[in-house]
Tab-separated table of C-alpha atoms and ligand atoms in Angstrom:
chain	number	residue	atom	x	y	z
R	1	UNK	CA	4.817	11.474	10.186
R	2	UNK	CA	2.606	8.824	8.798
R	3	UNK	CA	-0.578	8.786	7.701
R	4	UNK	CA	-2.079	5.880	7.779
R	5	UNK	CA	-5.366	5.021	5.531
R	6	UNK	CA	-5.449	1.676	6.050
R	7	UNK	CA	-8.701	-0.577	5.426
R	8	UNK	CA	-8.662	-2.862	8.385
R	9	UNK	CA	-7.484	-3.509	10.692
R	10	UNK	CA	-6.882	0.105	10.515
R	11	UNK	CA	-6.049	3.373	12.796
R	12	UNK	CA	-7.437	3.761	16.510
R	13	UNK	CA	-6.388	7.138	18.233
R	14	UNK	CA	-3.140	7.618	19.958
R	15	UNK	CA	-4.222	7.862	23.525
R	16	UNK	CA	-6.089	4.622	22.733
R	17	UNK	CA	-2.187	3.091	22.269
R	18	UNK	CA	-0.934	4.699	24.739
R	19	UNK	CA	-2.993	3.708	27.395
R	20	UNK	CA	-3.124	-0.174	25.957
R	21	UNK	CA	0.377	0.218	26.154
R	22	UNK	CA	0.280	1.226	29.860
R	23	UNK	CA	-2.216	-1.725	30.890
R	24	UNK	CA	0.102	-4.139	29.233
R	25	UNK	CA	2.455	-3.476	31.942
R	26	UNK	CA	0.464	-2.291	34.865
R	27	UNK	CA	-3.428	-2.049	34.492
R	28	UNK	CA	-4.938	0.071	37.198
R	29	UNK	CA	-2.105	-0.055	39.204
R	30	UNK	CA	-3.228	-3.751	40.164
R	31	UNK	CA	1.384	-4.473	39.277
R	32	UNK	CA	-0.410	-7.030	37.159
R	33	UNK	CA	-0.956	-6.462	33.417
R	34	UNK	CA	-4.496	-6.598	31.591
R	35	UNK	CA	-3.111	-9.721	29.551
R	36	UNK	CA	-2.683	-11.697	33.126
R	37	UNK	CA	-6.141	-11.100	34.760
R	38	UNK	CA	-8.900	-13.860	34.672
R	39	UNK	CA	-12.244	-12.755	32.732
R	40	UNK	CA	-14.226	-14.121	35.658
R	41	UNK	CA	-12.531	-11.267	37.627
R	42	UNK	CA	-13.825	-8.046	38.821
R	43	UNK	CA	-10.907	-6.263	37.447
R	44	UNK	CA	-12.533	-7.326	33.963
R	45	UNK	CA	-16.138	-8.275	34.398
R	46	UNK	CA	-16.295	-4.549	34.680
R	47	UNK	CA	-14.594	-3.661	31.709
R	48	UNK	CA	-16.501	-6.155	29.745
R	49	UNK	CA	-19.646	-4.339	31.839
R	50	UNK	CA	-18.234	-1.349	30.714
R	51	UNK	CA	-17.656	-1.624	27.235
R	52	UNK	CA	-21.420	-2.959	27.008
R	53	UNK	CA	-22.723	-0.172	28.512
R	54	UNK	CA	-20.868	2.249	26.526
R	55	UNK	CA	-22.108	0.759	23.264
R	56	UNK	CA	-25.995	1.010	24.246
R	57	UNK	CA	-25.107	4.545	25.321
R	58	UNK	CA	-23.303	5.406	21.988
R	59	UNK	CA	-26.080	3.657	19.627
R	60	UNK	CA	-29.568	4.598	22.125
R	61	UNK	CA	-30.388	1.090	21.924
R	62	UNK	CA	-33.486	0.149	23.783
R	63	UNK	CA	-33.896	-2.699	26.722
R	64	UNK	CA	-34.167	-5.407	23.858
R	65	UNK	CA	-31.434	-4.858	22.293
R	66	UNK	CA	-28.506	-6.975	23.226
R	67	UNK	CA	-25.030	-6.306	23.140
R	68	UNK	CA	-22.164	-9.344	22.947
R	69	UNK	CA	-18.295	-9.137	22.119
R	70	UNK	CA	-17.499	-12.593	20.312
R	71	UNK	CA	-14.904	-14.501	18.715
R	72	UNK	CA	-14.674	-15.143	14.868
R	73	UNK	CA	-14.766	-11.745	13.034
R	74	UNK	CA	-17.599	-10.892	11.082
R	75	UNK	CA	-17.278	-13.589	8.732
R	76	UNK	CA	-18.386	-16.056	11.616
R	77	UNK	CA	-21.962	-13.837	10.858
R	78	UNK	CA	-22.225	-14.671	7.976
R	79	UNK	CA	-22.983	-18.623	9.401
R	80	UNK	CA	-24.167	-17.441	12.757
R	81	UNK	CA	-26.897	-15.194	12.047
R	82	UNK	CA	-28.898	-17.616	9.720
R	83	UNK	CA	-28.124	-20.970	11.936
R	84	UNK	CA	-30.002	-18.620	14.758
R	85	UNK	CA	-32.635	-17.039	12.482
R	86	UNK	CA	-33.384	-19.270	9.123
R	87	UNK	CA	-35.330	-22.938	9.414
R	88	UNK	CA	-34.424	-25.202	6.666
R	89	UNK	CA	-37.558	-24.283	4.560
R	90	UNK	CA	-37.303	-20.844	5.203
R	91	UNK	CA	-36.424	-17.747	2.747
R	92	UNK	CA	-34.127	-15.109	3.485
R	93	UNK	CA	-33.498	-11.627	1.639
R	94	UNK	CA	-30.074	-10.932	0.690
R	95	UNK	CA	-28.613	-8.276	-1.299
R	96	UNK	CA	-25.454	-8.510	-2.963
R	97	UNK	CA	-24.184	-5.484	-3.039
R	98	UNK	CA	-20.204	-6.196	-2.151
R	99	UNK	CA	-17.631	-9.235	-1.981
R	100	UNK	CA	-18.632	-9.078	1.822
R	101	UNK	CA	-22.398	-9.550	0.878
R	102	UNK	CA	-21.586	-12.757	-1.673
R	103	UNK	CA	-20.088	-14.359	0.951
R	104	UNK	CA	-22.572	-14.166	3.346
R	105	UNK	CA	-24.824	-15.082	0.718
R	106	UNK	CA	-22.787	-18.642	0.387
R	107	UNK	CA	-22.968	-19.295	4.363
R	108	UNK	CA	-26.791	-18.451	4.462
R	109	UNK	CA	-27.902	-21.156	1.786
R	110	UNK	CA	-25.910	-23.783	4.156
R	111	UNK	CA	-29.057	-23.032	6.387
R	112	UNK	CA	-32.266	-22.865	3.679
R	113	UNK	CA	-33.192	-20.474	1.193
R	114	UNK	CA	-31.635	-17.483	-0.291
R	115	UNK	CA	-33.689	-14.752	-2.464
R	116	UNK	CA	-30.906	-11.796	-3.765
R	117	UNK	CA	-33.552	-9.420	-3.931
R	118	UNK	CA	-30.882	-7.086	-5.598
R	119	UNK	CA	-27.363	-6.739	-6.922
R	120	UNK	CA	-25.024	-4.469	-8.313
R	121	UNK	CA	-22.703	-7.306	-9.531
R	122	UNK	CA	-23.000	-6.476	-13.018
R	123	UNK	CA	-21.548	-3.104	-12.777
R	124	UNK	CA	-18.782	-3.782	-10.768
R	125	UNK	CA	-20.910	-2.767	-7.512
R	126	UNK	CA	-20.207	0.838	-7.888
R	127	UNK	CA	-23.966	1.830	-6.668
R	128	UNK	CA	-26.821	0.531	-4.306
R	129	UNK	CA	-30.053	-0.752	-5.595
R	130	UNK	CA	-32.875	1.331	-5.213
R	131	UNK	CA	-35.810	-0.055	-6.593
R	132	UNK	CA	-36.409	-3.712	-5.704
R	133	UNK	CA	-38.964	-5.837	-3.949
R	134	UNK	CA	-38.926	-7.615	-0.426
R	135	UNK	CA	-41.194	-10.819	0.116
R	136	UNK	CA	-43.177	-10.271	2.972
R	137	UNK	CA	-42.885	-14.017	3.969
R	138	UNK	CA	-38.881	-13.667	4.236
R	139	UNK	CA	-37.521	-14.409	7.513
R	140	UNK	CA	-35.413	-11.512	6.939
R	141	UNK	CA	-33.536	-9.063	5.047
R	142	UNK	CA	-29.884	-9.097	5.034
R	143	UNK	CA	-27.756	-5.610	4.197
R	144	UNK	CA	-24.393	-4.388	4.431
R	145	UNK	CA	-24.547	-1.103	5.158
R	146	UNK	CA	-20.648	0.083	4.105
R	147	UNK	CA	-19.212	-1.539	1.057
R	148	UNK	CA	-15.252	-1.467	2.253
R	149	UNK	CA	-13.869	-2.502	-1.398
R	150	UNK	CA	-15.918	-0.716	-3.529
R	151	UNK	CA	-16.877	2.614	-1.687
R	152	UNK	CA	-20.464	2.312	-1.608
R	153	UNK	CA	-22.486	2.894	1.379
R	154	UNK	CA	-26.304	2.731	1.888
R	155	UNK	CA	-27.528	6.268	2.984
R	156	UNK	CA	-31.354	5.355	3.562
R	157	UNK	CA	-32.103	1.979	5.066
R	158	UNK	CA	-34.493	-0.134	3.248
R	159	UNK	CA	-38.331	0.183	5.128
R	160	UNK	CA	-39.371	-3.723	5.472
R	161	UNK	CA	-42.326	-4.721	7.357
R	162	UNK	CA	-39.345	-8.100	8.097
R	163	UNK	CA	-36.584	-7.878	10.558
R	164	UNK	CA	-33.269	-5.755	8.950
R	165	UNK	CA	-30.088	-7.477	9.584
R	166	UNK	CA	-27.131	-5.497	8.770
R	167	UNK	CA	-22.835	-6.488	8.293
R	168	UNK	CA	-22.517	-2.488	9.679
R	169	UNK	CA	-17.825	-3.675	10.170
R	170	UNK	CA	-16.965	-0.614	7.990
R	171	UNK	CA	-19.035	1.744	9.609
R	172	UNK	CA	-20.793	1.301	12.925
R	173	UNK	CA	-20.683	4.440	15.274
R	174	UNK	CA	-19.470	6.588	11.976
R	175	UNK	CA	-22.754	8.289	11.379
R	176	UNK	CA	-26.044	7.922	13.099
R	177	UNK	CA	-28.809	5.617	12.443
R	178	UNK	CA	-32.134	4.387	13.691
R	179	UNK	CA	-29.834	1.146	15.302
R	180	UNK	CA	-33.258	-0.174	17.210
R	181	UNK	CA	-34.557	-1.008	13.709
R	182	UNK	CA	-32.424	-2.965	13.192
R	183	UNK	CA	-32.874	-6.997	14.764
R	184	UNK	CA	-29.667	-7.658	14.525
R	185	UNK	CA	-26.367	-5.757	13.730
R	186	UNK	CA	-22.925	-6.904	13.371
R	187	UNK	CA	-19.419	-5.621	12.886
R	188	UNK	CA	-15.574	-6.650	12.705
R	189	UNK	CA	-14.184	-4.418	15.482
R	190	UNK	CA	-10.930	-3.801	13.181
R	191	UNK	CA	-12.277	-0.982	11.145
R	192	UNK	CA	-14.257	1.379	13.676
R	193	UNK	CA	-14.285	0.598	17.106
R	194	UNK	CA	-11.094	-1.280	18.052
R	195	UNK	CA	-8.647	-4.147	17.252
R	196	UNK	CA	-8.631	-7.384	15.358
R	197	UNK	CA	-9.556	-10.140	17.236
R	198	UNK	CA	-13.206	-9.292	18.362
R	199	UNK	CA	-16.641	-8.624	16.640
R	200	UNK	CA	-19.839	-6.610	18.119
R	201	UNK	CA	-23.033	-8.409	17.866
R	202	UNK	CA	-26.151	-6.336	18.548
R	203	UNK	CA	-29.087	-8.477	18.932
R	204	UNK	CA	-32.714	-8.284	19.567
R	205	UNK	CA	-33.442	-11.450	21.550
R	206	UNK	CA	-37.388	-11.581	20.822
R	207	UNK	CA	-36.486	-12.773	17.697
R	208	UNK	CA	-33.918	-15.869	18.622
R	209	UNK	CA	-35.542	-19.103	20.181
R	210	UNK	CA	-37.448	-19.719	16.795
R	211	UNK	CA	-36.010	-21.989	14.632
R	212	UNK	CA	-36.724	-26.313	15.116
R	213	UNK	CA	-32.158	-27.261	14.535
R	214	UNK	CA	-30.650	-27.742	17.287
R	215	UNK	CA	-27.734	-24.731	17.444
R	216	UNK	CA	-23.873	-25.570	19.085
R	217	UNK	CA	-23.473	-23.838	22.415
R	218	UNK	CA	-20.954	-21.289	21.246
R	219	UNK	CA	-23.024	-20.790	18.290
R	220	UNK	CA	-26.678	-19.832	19.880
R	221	UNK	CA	-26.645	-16.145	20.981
R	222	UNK	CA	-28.994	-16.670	23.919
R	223	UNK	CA	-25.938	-18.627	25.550
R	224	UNK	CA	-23.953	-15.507	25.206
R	225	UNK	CA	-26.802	-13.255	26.473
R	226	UNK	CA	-27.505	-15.589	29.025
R	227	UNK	CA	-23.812	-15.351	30.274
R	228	UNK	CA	-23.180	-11.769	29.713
R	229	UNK	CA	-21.269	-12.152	26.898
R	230	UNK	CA	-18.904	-14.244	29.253
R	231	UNK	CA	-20.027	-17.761	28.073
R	232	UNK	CA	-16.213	-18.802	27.387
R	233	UNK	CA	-12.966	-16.751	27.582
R	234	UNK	CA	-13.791	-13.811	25.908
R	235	UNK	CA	-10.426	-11.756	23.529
R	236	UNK	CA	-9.852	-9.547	26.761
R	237	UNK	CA	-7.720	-7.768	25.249
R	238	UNK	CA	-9.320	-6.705	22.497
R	239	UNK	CA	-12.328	-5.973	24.362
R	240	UNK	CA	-10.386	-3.532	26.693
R	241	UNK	CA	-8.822	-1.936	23.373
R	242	UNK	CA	-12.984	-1.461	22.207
R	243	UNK	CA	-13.324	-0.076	25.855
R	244	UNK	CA	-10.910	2.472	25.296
R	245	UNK	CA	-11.736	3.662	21.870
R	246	UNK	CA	-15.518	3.735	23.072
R	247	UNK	CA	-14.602	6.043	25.927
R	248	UNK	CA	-12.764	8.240	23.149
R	249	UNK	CA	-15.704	7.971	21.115
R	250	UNK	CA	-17.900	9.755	23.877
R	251	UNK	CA	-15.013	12.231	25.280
R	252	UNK	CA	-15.477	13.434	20.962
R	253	UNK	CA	-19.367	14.232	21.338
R	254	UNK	CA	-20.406	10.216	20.429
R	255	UNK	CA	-21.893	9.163	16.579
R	256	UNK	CA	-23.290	12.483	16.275
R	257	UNK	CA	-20.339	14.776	16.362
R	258	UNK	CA	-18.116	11.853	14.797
R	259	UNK	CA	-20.483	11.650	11.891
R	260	UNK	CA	-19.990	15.424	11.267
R	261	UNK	CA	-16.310	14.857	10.901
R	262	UNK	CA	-16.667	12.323	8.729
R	263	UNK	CA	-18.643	14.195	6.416
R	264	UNK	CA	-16.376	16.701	6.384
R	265	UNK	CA	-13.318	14.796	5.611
R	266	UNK	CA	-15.288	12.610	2.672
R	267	UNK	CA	-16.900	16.080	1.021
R	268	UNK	CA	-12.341	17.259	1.346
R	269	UNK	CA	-11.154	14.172	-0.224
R	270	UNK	CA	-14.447	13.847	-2.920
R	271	UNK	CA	-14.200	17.367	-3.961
R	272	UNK	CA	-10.743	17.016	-5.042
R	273	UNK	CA	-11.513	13.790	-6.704
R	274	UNK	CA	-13.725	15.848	-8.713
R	275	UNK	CA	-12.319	18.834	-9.585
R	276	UNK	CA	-8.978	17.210	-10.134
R	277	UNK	CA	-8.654	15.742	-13.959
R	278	UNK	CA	-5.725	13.746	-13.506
R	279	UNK	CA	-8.233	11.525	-10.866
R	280	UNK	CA	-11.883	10.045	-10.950
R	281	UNK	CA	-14.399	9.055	-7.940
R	282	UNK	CA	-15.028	4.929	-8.757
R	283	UNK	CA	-18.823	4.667	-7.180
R	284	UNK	CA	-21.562	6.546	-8.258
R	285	UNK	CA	-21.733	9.911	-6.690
R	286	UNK	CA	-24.709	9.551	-4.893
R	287	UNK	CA	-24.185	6.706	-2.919
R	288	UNK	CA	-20.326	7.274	-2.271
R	289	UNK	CA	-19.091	6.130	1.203
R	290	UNK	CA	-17.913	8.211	3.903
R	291	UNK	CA	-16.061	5.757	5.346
R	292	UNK	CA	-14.105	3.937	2.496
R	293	UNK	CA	-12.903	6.683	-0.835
R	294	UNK	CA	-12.536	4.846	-4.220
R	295	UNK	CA	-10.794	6.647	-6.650
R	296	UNK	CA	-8.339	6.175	-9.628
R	297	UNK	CA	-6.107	8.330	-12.044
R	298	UNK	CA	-7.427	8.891	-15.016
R	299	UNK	CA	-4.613	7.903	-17.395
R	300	UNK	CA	-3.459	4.417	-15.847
R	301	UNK	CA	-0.388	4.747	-15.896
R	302	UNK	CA	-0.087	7.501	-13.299
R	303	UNK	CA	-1.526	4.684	-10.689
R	304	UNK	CA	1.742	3.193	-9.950
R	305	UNK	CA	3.117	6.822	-9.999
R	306	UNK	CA	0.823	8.564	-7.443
R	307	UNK	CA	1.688	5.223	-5.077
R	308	UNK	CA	4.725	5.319	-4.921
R	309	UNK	CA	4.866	9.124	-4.524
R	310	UNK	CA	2.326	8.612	-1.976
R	311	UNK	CA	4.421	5.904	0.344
R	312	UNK	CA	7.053	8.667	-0.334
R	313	UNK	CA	5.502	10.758	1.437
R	314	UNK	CA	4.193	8.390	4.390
R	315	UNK	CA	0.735	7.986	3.326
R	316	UNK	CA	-0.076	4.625	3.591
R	317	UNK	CA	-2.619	2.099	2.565
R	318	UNK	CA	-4.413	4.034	-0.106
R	319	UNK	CA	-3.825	0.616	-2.503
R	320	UNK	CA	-7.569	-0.301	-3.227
R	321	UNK	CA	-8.296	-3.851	-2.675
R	322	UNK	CA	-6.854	-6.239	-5.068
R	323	UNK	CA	-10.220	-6.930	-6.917
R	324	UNK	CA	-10.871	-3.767	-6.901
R	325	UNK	CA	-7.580	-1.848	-8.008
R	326	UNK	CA	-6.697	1.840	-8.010
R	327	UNK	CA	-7.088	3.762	-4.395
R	328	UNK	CA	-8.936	3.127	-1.868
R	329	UNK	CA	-8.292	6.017	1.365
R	330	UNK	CA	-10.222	4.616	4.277
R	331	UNK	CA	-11.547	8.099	6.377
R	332	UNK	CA	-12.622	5.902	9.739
R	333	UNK	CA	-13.325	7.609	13.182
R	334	UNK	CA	-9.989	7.612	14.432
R	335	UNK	CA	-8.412	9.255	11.025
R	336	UNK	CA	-7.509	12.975	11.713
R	337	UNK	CA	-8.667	15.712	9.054
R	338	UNK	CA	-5.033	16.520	8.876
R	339	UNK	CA	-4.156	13.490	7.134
R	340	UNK	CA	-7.078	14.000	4.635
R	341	UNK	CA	-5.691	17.567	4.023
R	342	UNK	CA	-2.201	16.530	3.777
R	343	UNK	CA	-3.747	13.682	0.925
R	344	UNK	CA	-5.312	16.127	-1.153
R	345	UNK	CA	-2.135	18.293	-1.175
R	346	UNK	CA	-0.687	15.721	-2.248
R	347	UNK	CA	-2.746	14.952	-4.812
R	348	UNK	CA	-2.092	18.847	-5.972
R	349	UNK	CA	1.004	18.886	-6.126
R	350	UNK	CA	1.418	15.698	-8.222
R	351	UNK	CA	-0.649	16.731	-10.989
R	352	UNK	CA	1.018	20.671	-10.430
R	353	UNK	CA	-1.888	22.096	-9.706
J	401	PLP	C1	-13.853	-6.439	6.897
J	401	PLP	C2	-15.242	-6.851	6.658
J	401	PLP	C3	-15.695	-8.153	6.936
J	401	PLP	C4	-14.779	-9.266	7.407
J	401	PLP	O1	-14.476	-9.134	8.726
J	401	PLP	P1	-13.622	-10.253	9.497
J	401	PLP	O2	-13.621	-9.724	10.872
J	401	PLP	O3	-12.277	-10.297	8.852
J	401	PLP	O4	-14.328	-11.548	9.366
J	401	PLP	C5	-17.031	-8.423	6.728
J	401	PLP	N1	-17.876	-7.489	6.259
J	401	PLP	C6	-17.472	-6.237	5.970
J	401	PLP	C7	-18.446	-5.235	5.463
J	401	PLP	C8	-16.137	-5.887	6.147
J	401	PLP	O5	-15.739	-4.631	5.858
């Protein structure tokens, strides 16, 4: 049995493989398989209709919010958002609050100007800001809600009178939010909702159509909403693969029930984190994620120890990123409580308690 904690891409439920599986080889009984079908189909235009649907179901997202599946990952964002949103002599908020944060940072000043309104650089990013000021004359403010290396995750959202923007990859649909106040939300599918290979893009068109540079075709989101989020060959596949794990989403209650479980399986994992002395929590306690667990031993040279006894045991992908070092257990929708119990009996039984 494995147990698999893996950051991203990461674990989707078992009857999400299984039926992929099945549509490889026959989908719908059609004796053709899902990776065969043309997109302009009806066989997929409704799973792409589908899968649409399901997410403004899932999030309550009102009539002008948007919803595409498109190519690049989130890291395409990072260029996208402000080539859409940001005029040359413009200012945007960012705060740095992750690796994932810096980087978009880097893309955004290819477009105008950058304000960090905040960062937690200095100390390694093991919190969130709390107290910092927003220019009112900012295009807007840029967040990611979920830092997935350092295991810090923003519990309130940040009140701005400008348009939030938020990286939500390591956890949309993992707790519930206000998502209409957000303008625009975006997310790897990798971590959460499906496979590699596709991102979600949430979008509230009133605010595209307002900057003077011209934008590529692939590149403009009204093109996308315009087709239907069918303005080239969309990653079918992956699509499908977020179709199924969105149905499984709603067949387990939707964000609300999942979000329960996932505080249940962060306050398992955290309490043994604390009340274990041969291991520490990394971020500060009150802005821990649910999503991604940071932790280390406290004498160093257990680390090596507790992975390798770890792997013995077939958990796997508890290394914490390699700028971050010690553990990092990613708890994401699709991770059983099981496998969170059966880590923190681990944990027990290597330090013999
Ligand atoms: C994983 C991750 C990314 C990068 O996603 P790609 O799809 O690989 O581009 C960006 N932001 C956050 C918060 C992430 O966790």
């Amino acid at each position: 049995m494995i147990h698999n904690f893996n950051a991203g891409p990461s674990i989707l439920p078992p009857s999400v493989f299984e039926k992929a599986a099945a549509a490889i080889l026959n989908y719908n009984d059609t004796g053709l398989s899902i990776l065969e079908i043309g997109h302009r189909t009806p066989l997929f235009k409704s799973v792409m209709e589908e899968a649409r649907n399901l997410v403004k179901e899932l999030m309550q997202l009102d009539d002008d919010h948007e919803v595409l599946f498109l190519h690049g990952g989130a890291s395409t964002q990072f260029m996208q958002v402000p080539m859409n949103l940001l005029n040359e002599k413009d200012t945007a908020a960012y705060t740095d609050t992750d690796v994932w944060g810096t980087k978009a940072i880097k893309e955004a000043r290819l477009f105008g100007n950058v304000d960090i309104v905040c960062s937690s650089k200095e100390s390694n990013y093991n919190f969130i800001p709390k107290d910092f000021a927003v220019p009112n004359d900012a295009k807007y403010l840029h967040i990611t809600t979920n830092n997935t290396i350092y295991g810090t995750q923003w519990k309130k959202i940040p009140r701005v009178s400008i348009p939030v923007i938020a990286d939500m990859s390591s956890d949309i649909m993992s707790r519930v939010l206000d998502f209409n106040a957000f303008d625009l939300i975006y997310a790897g599918a990798q971590k959460n909702i499906g496979p590699a290979g596709v991102n979600l893009v949430i979008v509230n068109k009133n605010i595209l159509g307002k900057v003077k540079r011209g934008i590529p075709t692939m590149m403009d989101y009204r093109n996308h909403i315009k087709e239907g989020s069918m303005l080239n060959t969309p990653p079918v596949f992956a699509v499908f693969v977020c179709l199924l794990t969105l149905r499984w989403l709603k067949e387990q209650g939707g964000v609300a029930a999942i979000e329960k479980r996932n505080i249940e399986k962060a306050a398992l994992l955290y309490r043994e984190i604390d009340d274990n002395p041969m291991f520490r929590g990394i971020a500060v306690t009150e802005d821990r994620s649910l999503m991604n667990v940071c932790f280390t031993t406290t004498d160093k040279n257990d680390e090596s120890k507790f992975l390798a006894y770890a792997l013995e045991n077939g958990v796997v992908g508890i290394a914490g990123h390699r700028t971050a070092g010690g553990f990092r257990a990613s708890l994401y929708n699709a991770l059983p409580l099981s496998s969170v119990t059966f880590l923190v009996n681990l944990m027990k039984t290597f330090s013999g308690r």
